[in-house]
Short mmCIF file of C-alpha atoms in Angstrom, two decimals:
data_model
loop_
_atom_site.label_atom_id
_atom_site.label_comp_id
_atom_site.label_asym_id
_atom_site.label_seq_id
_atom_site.Cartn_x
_atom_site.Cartn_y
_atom_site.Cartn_z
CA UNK V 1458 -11.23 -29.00 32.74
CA UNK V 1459 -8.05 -29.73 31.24
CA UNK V 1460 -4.14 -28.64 31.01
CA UNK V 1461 -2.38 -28.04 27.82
CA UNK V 1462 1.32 -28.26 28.02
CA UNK V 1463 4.60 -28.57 26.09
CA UNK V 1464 7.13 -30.82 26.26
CA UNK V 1465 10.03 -29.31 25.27
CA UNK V 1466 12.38 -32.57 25.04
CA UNK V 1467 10.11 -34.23 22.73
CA UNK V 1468 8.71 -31.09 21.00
CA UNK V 1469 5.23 -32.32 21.38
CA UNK V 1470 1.62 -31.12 23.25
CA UNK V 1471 0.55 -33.08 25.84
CA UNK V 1472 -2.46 -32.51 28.03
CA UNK V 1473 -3.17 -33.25 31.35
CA UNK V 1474 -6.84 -34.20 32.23
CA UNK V 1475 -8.29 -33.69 36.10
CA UNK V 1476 -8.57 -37.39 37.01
CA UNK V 1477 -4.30 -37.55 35.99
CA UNK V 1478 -4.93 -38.99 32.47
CA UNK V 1479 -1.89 -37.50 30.49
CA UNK V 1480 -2.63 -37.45 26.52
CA UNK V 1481 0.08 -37.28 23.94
CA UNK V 1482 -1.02 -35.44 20.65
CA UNK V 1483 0.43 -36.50 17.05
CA UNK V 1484 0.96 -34.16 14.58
CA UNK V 1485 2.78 -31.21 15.74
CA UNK V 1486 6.31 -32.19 15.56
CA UNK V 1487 9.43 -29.58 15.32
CA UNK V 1488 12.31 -27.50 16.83
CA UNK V 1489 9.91 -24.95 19.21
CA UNK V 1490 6.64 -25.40 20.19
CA UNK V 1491 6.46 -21.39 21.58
CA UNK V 1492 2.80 -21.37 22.02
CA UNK V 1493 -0.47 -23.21 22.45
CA UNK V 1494 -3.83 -21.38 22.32
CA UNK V 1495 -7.78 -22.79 21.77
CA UNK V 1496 -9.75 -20.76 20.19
CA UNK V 1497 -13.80 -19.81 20.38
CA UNK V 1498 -14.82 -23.20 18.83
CA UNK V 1499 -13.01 -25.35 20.61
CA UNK V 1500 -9.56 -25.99 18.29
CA UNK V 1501 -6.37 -25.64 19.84
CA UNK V 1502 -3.96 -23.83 17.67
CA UNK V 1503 0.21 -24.56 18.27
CA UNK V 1504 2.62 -22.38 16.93
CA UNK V 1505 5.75 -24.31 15.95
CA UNK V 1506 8.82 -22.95 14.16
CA UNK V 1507 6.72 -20.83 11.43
CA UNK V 1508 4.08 -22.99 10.91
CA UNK V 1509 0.47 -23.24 12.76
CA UNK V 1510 -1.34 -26.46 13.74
CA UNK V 1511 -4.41 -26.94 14.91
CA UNK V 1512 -6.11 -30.00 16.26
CA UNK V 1513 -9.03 -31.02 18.51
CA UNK V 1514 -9.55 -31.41 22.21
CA UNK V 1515 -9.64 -35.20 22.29
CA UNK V 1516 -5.55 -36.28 21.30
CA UNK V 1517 -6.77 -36.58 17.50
CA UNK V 1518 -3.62 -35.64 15.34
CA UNK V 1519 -2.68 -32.05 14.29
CA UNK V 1520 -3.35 -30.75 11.43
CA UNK V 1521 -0.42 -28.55 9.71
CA UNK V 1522 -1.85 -25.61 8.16
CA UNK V 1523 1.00 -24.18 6.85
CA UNK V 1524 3.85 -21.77 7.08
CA UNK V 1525 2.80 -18.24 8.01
CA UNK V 1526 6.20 -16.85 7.30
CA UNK V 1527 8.62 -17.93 4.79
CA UNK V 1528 11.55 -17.05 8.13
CA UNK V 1529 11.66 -16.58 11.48
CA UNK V 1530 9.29 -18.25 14.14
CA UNK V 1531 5.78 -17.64 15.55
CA UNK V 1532 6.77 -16.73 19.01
CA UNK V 1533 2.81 -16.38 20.43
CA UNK V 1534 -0.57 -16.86 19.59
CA UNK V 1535 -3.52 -14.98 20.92
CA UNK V 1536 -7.12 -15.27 20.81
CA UNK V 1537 -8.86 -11.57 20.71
CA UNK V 1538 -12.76 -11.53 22.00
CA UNK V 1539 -14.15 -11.22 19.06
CA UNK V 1540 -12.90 -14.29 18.14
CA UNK V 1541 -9.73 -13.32 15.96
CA UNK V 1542 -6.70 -15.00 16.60
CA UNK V 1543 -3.14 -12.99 16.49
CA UNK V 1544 0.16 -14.02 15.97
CA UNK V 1545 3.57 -12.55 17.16
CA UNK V 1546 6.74 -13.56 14.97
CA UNK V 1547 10.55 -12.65 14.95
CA UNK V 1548 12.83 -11.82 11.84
CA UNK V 1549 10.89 -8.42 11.74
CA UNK V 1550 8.81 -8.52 14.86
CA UNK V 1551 5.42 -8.66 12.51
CA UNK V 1552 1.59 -9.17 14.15
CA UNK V 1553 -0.48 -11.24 11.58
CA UNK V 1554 -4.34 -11.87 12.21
CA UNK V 1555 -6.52 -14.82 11.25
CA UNK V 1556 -10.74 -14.38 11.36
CA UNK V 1557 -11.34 -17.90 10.44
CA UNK V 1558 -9.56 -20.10 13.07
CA UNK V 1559 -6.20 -20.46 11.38
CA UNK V 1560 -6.62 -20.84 7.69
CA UNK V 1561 -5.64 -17.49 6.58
CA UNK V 1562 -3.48 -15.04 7.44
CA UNK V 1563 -3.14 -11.09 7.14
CA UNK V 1564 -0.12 -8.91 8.40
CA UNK V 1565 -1.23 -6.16 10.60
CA UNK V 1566 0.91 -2.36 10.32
CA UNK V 1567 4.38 -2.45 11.66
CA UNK V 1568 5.15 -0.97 14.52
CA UNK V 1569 8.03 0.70 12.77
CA UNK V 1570 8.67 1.64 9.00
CA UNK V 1571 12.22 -0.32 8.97
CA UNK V 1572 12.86 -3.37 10.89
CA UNK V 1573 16.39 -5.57 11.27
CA UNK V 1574 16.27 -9.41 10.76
CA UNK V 1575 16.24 -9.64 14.71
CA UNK V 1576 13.91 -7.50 15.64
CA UNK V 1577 11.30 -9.70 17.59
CA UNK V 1578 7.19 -9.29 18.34
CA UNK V 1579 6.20 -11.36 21.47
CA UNK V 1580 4.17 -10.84 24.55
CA UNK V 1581 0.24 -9.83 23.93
CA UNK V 1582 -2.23 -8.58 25.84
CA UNK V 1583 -5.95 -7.16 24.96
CA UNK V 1584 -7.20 -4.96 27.79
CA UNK V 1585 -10.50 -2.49 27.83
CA UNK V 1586 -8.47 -0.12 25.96
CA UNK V 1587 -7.17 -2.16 22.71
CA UNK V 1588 -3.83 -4.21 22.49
CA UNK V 1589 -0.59 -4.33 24.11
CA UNK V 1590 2.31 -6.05 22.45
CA UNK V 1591 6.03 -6.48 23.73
CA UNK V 1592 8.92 -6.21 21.73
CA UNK V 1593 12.61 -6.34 20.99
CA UNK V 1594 13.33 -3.69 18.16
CA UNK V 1595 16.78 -1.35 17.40
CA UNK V 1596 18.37 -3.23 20.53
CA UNK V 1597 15.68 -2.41 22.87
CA UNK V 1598 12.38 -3.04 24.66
CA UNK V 1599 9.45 -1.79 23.49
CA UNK V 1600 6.14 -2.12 24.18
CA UNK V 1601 3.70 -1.00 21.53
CA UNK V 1602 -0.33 0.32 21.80
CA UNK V 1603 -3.44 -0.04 19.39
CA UNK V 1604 -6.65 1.38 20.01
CA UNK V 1605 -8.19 -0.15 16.79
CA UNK V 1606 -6.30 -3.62 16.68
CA UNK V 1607 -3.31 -2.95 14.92
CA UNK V 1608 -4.58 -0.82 11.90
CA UNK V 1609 -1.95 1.96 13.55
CA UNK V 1610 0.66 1.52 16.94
CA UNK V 1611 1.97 4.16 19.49
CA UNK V 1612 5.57 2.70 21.04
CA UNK V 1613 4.36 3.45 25.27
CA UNK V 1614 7.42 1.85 26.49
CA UNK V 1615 11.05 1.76 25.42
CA UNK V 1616 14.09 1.60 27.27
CA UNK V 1617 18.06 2.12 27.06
CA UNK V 1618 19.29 -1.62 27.59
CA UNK V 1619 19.40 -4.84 25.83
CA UNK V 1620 16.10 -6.77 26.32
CA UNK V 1621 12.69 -8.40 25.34
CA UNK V 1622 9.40 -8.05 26.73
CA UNK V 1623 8.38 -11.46 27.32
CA UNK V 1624 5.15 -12.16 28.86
CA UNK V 1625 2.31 -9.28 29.86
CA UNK V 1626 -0.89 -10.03 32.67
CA UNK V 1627 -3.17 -8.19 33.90
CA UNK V 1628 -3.94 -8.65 37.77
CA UNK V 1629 -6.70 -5.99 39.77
CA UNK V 1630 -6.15 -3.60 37.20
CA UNK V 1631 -2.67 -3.38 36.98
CA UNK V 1632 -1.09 -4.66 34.20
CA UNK V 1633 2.31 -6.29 34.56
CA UNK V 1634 5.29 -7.00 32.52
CA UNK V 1635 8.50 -8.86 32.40
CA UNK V 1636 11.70 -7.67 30.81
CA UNK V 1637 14.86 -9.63 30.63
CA UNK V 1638 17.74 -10.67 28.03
CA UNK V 1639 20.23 -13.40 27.95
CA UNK V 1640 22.71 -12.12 29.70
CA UNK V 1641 21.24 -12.49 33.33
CA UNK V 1642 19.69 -8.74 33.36
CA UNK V 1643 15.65 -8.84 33.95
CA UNK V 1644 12.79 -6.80 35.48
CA UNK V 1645 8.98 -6.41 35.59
CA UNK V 1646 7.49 -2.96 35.06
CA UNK V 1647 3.64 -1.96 35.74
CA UNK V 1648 0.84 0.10 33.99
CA UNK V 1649 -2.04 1.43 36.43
CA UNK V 1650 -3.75 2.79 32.96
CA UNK V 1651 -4.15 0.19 30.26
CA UNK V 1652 -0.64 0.26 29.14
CA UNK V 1653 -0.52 3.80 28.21
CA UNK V 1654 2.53 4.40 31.14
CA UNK V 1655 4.99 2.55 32.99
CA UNK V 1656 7.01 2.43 35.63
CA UNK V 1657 10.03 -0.37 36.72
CA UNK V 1658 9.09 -2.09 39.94
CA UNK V 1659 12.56 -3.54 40.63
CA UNK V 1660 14.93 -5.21 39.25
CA UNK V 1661 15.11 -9.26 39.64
CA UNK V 1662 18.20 -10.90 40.94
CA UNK V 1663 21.39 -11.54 39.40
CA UNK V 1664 21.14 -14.29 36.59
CA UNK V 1665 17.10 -14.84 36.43
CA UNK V 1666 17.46 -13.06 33.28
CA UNK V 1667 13.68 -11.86 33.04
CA UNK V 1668 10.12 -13.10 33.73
CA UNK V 1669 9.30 -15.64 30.79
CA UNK V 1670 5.75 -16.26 32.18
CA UNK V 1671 3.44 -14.86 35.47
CA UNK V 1672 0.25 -16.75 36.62
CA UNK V 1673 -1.74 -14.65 39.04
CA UNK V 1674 -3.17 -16.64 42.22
CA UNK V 1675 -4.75 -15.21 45.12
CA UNK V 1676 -1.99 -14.13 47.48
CA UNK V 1677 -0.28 -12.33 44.02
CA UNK V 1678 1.92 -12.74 41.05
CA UNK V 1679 3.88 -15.53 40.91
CA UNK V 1680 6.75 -15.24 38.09
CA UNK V 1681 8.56 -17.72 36.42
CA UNK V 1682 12.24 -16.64 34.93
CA UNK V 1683 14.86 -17.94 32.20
CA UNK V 1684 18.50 -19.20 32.73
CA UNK V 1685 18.17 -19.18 36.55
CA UNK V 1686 15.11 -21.62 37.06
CA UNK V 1687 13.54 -19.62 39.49
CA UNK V 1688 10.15 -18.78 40.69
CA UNK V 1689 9.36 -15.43 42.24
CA UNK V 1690 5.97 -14.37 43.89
CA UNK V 1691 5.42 -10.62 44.63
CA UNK V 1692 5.26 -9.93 48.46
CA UNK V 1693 3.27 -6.63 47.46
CA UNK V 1694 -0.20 -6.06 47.95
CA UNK V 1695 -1.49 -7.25 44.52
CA UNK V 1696 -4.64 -5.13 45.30
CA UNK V 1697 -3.27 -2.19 46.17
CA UNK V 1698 -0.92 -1.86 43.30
CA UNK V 1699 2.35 -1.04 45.11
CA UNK V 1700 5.57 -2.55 46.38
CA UNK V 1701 8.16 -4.46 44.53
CA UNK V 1702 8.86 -8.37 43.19
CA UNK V 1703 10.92 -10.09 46.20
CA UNK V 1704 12.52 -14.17 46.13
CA UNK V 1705 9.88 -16.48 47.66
CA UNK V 1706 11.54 -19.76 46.92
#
C-alpha cells in the first residue's frame, strides 16, 4: 500500500511507498492542491485551484482535464460507491458530479435558491442514509442532507456564528464533525443518526480555530486543527458515543 500526500510548499503530490520510496508526480502544478482522491479504476484525481487532474499510480505525469468552474476553487473531491465522483467548490458553495472518472461534469441542486460569491461547499460524507455535505452559507455553518444524491437537500445543521464545516468521519456509528473559522473559534459536533441531528461536543481551545481533518485509530479520534498546529485525540469512549474532545499533546 501506498500514501498520497501534498506538499504544500511546492504545490505538488507526492507519494510515499511502504519500503520509504518517496515519488514526486509532474503535472499538477498551482496555488492549492485542496484534495487528492483515486477513484474505482485506479486514477487518482487532484483538485487544484478549479481545475481537476488525474494521473496514474506509478509517478507518470498528470493529466489536466480542465477547469470545472470558470471561479472559485474545488475545495474536495469524493468518490461515491457506485463509482461517481463529487466535487465541493466555493464562490457559490456548488456540488458537481462526474460518472466517467473526471471527464465531465454536471452541477447537482443547490442547497439554497440564492447564494453570495463566498458562500463555500466543503466537507463530504456518504453514509447508509445518502450524503452529508458541510458548508459555509449567509455567514454560517451548515450542514446539508440528500437521500437521493443531491437531486434535492434538507439544511440538518446550522448555527448562529461565523464558521465552516471542514472535515466529516464516521467512527462506530457516530458521525463526527469539525467546525471552526479564522478567527481562533472551533468545535466538533456529533450525529448518532446518519446526520439527520446534532449536537456540539465541546468547544476546542482558544486559537485551534477548528478541526481541518480527523483520522480514526483504535483508542479514538484523533483531530488535526488550523492556525494553532495542534493535534487533539478524544479521551471519550469512541464506542460508546459520549464524552467530549480533550488536548492530548
Amino acid at each position: 500500500s501506498s500514501t498520497f500526500t501534498i506538499d504544500d510548499s511546492r504545490n505538488q503530490v507526492l507519494k510515499l511507498a511502504d519500503n520509504g520510496t518517496l515519488t514526486t508526480f509532474s503535472g499538477p502544478r498551482g496555488n492549492s492542491i485542496a484534495s487528492l482522491i483515486q477513484t474505482s479504476d485506479g486514477n487518482i484525481l487532484a483538485g487544484i485551484d478549479n481545475h481537476v487532474f488525474r494521473g496514474k499510480d506509478n509517478g507518470s505525469p498528470f493529466s489536466d482535464l480542465g477547469a470545472l468552474i470558470s471561479n472559485g476553487e474545488i475545495t474536495q473531491l469524493l468518490v461515491l460507491s457506485n463509482g461517481a465522483i463529487l466535487a465541493a467548490t466555493n464562490n457559490g458553495a456548488k456540488i458537481y458530479q462526474s460518472a466517467d472518472q473526471g471527464n465531465n461534469w454536471t452541477a447537482l441542486a443547490p442547497f439554497v435558491t440564492t447564494t453570495a460569491a463566498g458562500d463555500t461547499a466543503k466537507a463530504m460524507l456518504q453514509n447508509a442514509d445518502g450524503l452529508l455535505v458541510g458548508a459555509y452559507l449567509n455567514g454560517e455553518p451548515r450542514i446539508y442532507r440528500s437521500a437521493n444524491f443531491g437531486v434535492t437537500w434538507k439544511q440538518v445543521y446550522a448555527k448562529n456564528t461565523v464558521g465552516l464545516v471542514h472535515a466529516m468521519i464516521i467512527s462506530n456509528g457516530v458521525t463526527y464533525a469539525g467546525v471552526g473559522n479564522l478567527i481562533g473559534e472551533g468545535f466538533v459536533i456529533k450525529s448518532y443518526n446518519n446526520g439527520i441531528n446534532w449536537t456540539e461536543t465541546t468547544s476546542l481551545p482558544s486559537g485551534s480555530a477548528g478541526v481541518l481533518s480527523f483520522l480514526r485509530t483504535d483508542d479514538g479520534l484523533v483531530a488535526g486543527t488550523m492556525l494553532s498546529g495542534k493535534i487533539y485525540q478524544s479521551q471519550e469512549p469512541v464506542l460508546s458515543g459520549g464524552g467530549q474532545m480533550t488536548v492530548n499533546i
